[in-house]
Structures are given as structure tokens and as C-alpha cells.
Coordinates of C-alpha atoms in Angstrom, one line a residue:
Chain A
X1497 CA 78.8 -71.5 -200.5
X1498 CA 79.0 -71.3 -196.7
X1499 CA 82.5 -71.0 -195.0
X1500 CA 81.7 -74.0 -192.8
X1501 CA 79.4 -76.6 -194.2
X1502 CA 77.8 -79.4 -192.2
X1503 CA 76.1 -82.4 -193.7
X1504 CA 73.4 -83.7 -193.2
X1505 CA 71.3 -80.8 -191.9
X1506 CA 68.8 -83.2 -190.3
X1507 CA 69.0 -86.9 -189.6
X1508 CA 66.8 -89.5 -187.9
X1509 CA 68.5 -92.7 -187.0
X1510 CA 67.8 -95.8 -185.0
X1511 CA 69.4 -96.8 -181.7
X1512 CA 72.5 -98.8 -182.3
X1513 CA 73.2 -97.5 -185.7
X1514 CA 76.6 -95.9 -186.7
X1515 CA 76.3 -92.5 -188.0
X1516 CA 78.8 -89.9 -189.3
X1517 CA 78.3 -86.1 -189.4
X1518 CA 80.6 -84.2 -191.7
X1519 CA 82.1 -80.8 -191.6
X1520 CA 84.1 -79.1 -194.3
X1521 CA 85.5 -75.5 -194.3
X1522 CA 86.8 -73.0 -196.9
X1523 CA 88.3 -70.6 -194.3
X1524 CA 91.7 -72.3 -194.2
X1525 CA 91.5 -72.4 -190.4
X1526 CA 93.7 -74.8 -188.5
X1527 CA 91.4 -75.4 -185.5
X1528 CA 88.2 -77.3 -185.8
X1529 CA 85.7 -78.2 -183.1
X1530 CA 82.6 -80.3 -182.6
X1531 CA 79.9 -79.1 -180.1
X1532 CA 76.6 -80.4 -179.2
X1533 CA 73.7 -78.2 -178.0
X1534 CA 70.9 -79.4 -175.7
X1535 CA 68.0 -77.4 -174.4
X1536 CA 68.8 -75.9 -171.0
X1537 CA 72.4 -77.0 -171.2
X1538 CA 73.9 -74.7 -173.8
X1539 CA 76.7 -75.9 -176.0
X1540 CA 79.3 -78.4 -174.9
X1541 CA 82.6 -79.4 -176.5
X1542 CA 82.9 -82.9 -177.9
X1543 CA 86.3 -83.0 -179.7
X1544 CA 88.7 -80.5 -181.2
X1545 CA 91.6 -80.6 -183.6
X1546 CA 94.5 -78.2 -184.2
X1547 CA 95.7 -79.9 -187.4
X1548 CA 95.4 -83.3 -189.2
X1549 CA 97.7 -85.0 -186.7
X1550 CA 96.2 -83.5 -183.5
X1551 CA 92.9 -84.7 -182.0
X1552 CA 91.7 -83.8 -178.5
X1553 CA 88.9 -84.9 -176.3
X1554 CA 86.5 -82.3 -175.0
X1555 CA 84.2 -82.2 -172.2
X1556 CA 81.7 -84.9 -173.4
X1557 CA 83.7 -87.2 -175.8
X1558 CA 82.3 -90.5 -174.6
X1559 CA 80.3 -92.3 -177.3
X1560 CA 81.9 -90.2 -180.1
X1561 CA 84.9 -90.4 -182.3
X1562 CA 86.4 -88.0 -184.8
X1563 CA 88.5 -88.0 -187.9
X1564 CA 90.5 -85.1 -189.4
X1565 CA 90.8 -86.3 -192.9
X1566 CA 92.4 -83.0 -194.2
X1567 CA 92.8 -79.5 -192.9
X1568 CA 89.4 -78.7 -194.4
X1569 CA 87.4 -81.7 -193.1
X1570 CA 86.5 -82.9 -189.6
X1571 CA 84.0 -85.7 -189.2
X1572 CA 82.1 -86.8 -186.0
X1573 CA 81.0 -90.4 -185.7
X1574 CA 78.6 -91.9 -183.2
X1575 CA 79.6 -95.6 -183.2
X1576 CA 76.4 -96.9 -181.7
X1577 CA 73.8 -94.1 -181.4
X1578 CA 71.6 -93.9 -178.3
X1579 CA 68.6 -91.7 -177.7
X1580 CA 70.5 -89.3 -175.3
X1581 CA 72.6 -88.3 -178.2
X1582 CA 69.6 -86.6 -179.8
X1583 CA 70.8 -83.0 -180.1
X1584 CA 71.8 -80.2 -182.3
X1585 CA 75.5 -80.6 -183.4
X1586 CA 77.7 -77.7 -184.5
X1587 CA 81.0 -77.7 -186.2
X1588 CA 83.2 -74.6 -185.7
X1589 CA 86.5 -73.3 -187.0
X1590 CA 89.0 -70.9 -185.5
X1591 CA 92.2 -69.4 -186.8
X1592 CA 94.7 -68.8 -184.1
X1593 CA 93.2 -67.1 -181.2
X1594 CA 90.6 -65.1 -183.3
X1595 CA 86.9 -65.4 -183.7
X1596 CA 84.9 -68.5 -184.4
X1597 CA 82.9 -69.5 -187.5
X1598 CA 80.1 -72.0 -187.0
X1599 CA 78.4 -74.3 -189.4
X1600 CA 74.6 -74.3 -189.7
X1601 CA 74.2 -77.3 -187.4
X1602 CA 73.0 -80.9 -187.8
X1603 CA 69.8 -81.8 -186.0
X1604 CA 70.2 -85.4 -185.0
X1605 CA 67.4 -87.6 -183.6
X1606 CA 68.0 -91.0 -182.3
X1607 CA 64.8 -93.2 -182.0
Chain B
X480 CA 86.5 -74.9 -163.8
X481 CA 85.8 -72.0 -166.2
X482 CA 82.3 -70.7 -166.0
X483 CA 80.1 -68.2 -167.9
X484 CA 76.8 -67.0 -166.4
X485 CA 74.2 -65.0 -168.4
X486 CA 71.2 -62.9 -167.5
X487 CA 68.4 -62.7 -168.0
X488 CA 67.4 -66.1 -169.5
X489 CA 64.4 -64.6 -171.2
X490 CA 63.7 -61.1 -172.2
X491 CA 60.7 -59.7 -174.0
X492 CA 60.7 -56.0 -175.1
X493 CA 58.9 -53.6 -177.4
X494 CA 60.3 -52.5 -180.7
X495 CA 62.6 -49.5 -180.2
X496 CA 63.6 -50.3 -176.7
X497 CA 67.3 -50.3 -175.5
X498 CA 68.3 -53.9 -174.6
X499 CA 71.0 -55.1 -172.3
X500 CA 72.2 -58.6 -171.8
X501 CA 74.7 -59.4 -169.1
X502 CA 77.5 -62.0 -168.8
X503 CA 79.7 -62.7 -165.8
X504 CA 82.7 -65.0 -166.1
X505 CA 85.2 -66.7 -163.9
X506 CA 88.9 -66.3 -163.5
X507 CA 90.8 -68.0 -166.3
X508 CA 88.7 -66.7 -169.1
X509 CA 90.7 -64.1 -171.1
X510 CA 88.3 -63.2 -173.9
X511 CA 84.5 -63.0 -174.4
X512 CA 82.5 -63.9 -177.5
X513 CA 79.0 -62.8 -178.2
X514 CA 77.1 -65.1 -180.5
X515 CA 73.6 -64.9 -182.1
X516 CA 71.4 -67.9 -182.8
X517 CA 68.2 -67.4 -184.8
X518 CA 65.3 -69.8 -184.6
X519 CA 66.6 -71.7 -187.7
X520 CA 69.5 -72.8 -185.5
X521 CA 72.6 -71.3 -187.1
X522 CA 75.1 -69.5 -184.9
X523 CA 76.8 -66.2 -186.0
X524 CA 79.7 -64.7 -184.1
X525 CA 78.9 -61.0 -183.3
X526 CA 81.9 -59.9 -181.3
X527 CA 85.1 -61.0 -179.6
X528 CA 86.4 -58.9 -176.8
X529 CA 89.3 -58.9 -174.5
X530 CA 89.1 -55.3 -173.4
X531 CA 87.1 -52.1 -173.9
X532 CA 84.2 -51.8 -176.3
X533 CA 83.1 -52.8 -179.8
X534 CA 80.3 -51.5 -181.9
X535 CA 78.7 -52.9 -185.1
X536 CA 75.6 -51.2 -186.3
X537 CA 73.1 -51.1 -183.5
X538 CA 75.0 -53.6 -181.4
X539 CA 77.5 -52.6 -178.8
X540 CA 79.6 -55.0 -176.6
X541 CA 81.6 -53.9 -173.6
X542 CA 83.8 -55.8 -171.2
X543 CA 85.1 -54.9 -167.7
X544 CA 88.1 -57.1 -167.0
X545 CA 88.4 -56.2 -163.3
X546 CA 84.8 -57.1 -162.6
X547 CA 84.8 -60.0 -165.1
X548 CA 81.6 -58.8 -166.7
X549 CA 80.5 -58.1 -170.2
X550 CA 77.4 -56.6 -171.7
X551 CA 75.7 -56.7 -175.1
X552 CA 73.6 -53.7 -175.9
X553 CA 71.1 -53.4 -178.7
X554 CA 69.9 -49.9 -179.5
X555 CA 66.6 -49.2 -181.3
X556 CA 65.6 -52.9 -181.1
X557 CA 63.7 -54.4 -184.0
X558 CA 61.7 -57.7 -184.3
X559 CA 64.5 -59.1 -186.5
X560 CA 66.8 -58.9 -183.4
X561 CA 64.7 -61.7 -181.9
X562 CA 67.1 -64.6 -181.3
X563 CA 69.1 -66.3 -178.7
X564 CA 72.2 -64.4 -177.6
X565 CA 75.0 -66.5 -176.1
X566 CA 78.2 -65.3 -174.5
X567 CA 81.1 -67.6 -174.5
X568 CA 84.7 -67.5 -173.0
X569 CA 88.0 -68.5 -174.2
X570 CA 90.7 -69.4 -171.7
X571 CA 94.1 -67.9 -171.6
X572 CA 96.3 -69.1 -174.4
X573 CA 93.9 -68.2 -177.1
X574 CA 91.2 -70.7 -176.2
X575 CA 92.8 -73.6 -177.8
X576 CA 90.6 -75.9 -175.9
X577 CA 87.4 -74.4 -177.2
X578 CA 84.8 -72.1 -175.8
X579 CA 82.9 -72.2 -172.5
X580 CA 79.3 -71.2 -173.2
X581 CA 76.7 -69.4 -171.2
X582 CA 73.1 -70.9 -171.4
X583 CA 71.8 -68.1 -173.6
X584 CA 69.4 -65.3 -173.5
X585 CA 66.2 -65.7 -175.4
X586 CA 65.2 -62.2 -176.7
X587 CA 61.9 -61.5 -178.2
X588 CA 61.2 -58.0 -179.7
X589 CA 57.5 -57.3 -180.2
X590 CA 56.4 -54.9 -182.9

């Protein structure tokens, strides 16, 4: 099993629908992050969490919410999806100030 | 605002060539990460550097703190090295607020 697992891998949804992207990790890392990747823009931070009780907004949090259900699980929700949220989404973990481990990504298309 | 700039954006080379990808970063970034993203989309962490040089197989990463510059070198390049290489910076304090990413270098190694 992968250290950081994202589900689903691909998703097509309609404008206005609520959608949840899930991330789970077996690394035991405290820090978890959600990023989105857009062509030409690189990766940008949406939300991050240091532990279950700590949630922080990143650079582009508008239109998104998160839930840290347990140390190992960090979910990203789009309350009402819109087409410009079409992107590749990555979950990542970090222990302390060390290196990062990324999930395989979720390709989301909003039509 | 923390910034990371990469060059070149695109690089095509012949198998066996020595490859260099450059990354410049702004004040406030204390460590550099080099990441690899294959066409399938997944991101793998290659190196994390705050000083000096690191080597793993045919990959070498260097950082010059005074000049705020890092390089990723690939020796004896091979078509399987074809990928997008991304440099990313963490801020002082261990990068608790996530990574600042460059826009990536798309590398193609032709047989």
C-alpha cells in the first residue's frame, strides 16, 4: 500500500455539486497538506493541518473546506464545485521539518 | 512574498547528456526541495537541501545559500529521466506553512 493514498484518482462532477476528496497516510506524520496543480501555475497550497485540532488556510482556500478526522486522515471538500476548480489535487504529509511525501493525486473535472 | 524561480522551463536533450536545472529563491526560504513528477502525475521527493550537496545515484543536488541558488544535475541521462522537475522552498521554521513551488522544468531525454 502507498504511504499516502488519495481517493478517488479521477472524478468528473457537475457544477454546483458537493464533492469530497480523501487522503489517508500510514507514515504517522503530523503535518498534512492539500495542494492543487494547474498548468502554467504550478502547485498552490489550499489548506494545511498540524494535528487533528489544528487547521490553517493556505494561499487559495476560498471555495474549499477541510476536515482532519484523525491523524491519518485529511479530507478536502468542495461545497459547490465550479469549473475553475478543475485541477489536479495532491495531498502531502511532512514530519517535523523533514521531507514531504505526496499522494498520487486526484484529477478533478468540473463540468 | 516567498518566491522560487526555475530555469529552463523546457529542456530536450539526447540520452547520455549531462543535465542541469536551476532554481533561484527569495529571502525567507531556508531549505530547497527537488521533486520529480512523471507523466502519470505522481510526485516523488528527490532531495531536501539546506546546505551543500546531496547525491543519489545519477542525481546530484547542490545549494548555494549566499547566492540563493540551487541546481539539480543528472549525469548520463536516460529516457526514463523524462519528467517534470520541480523545485520548492520551505520558509524558516521548518516550512510549517507548506512549500512554495517553482513552475517546473519539463525534461525530455531522447534515445
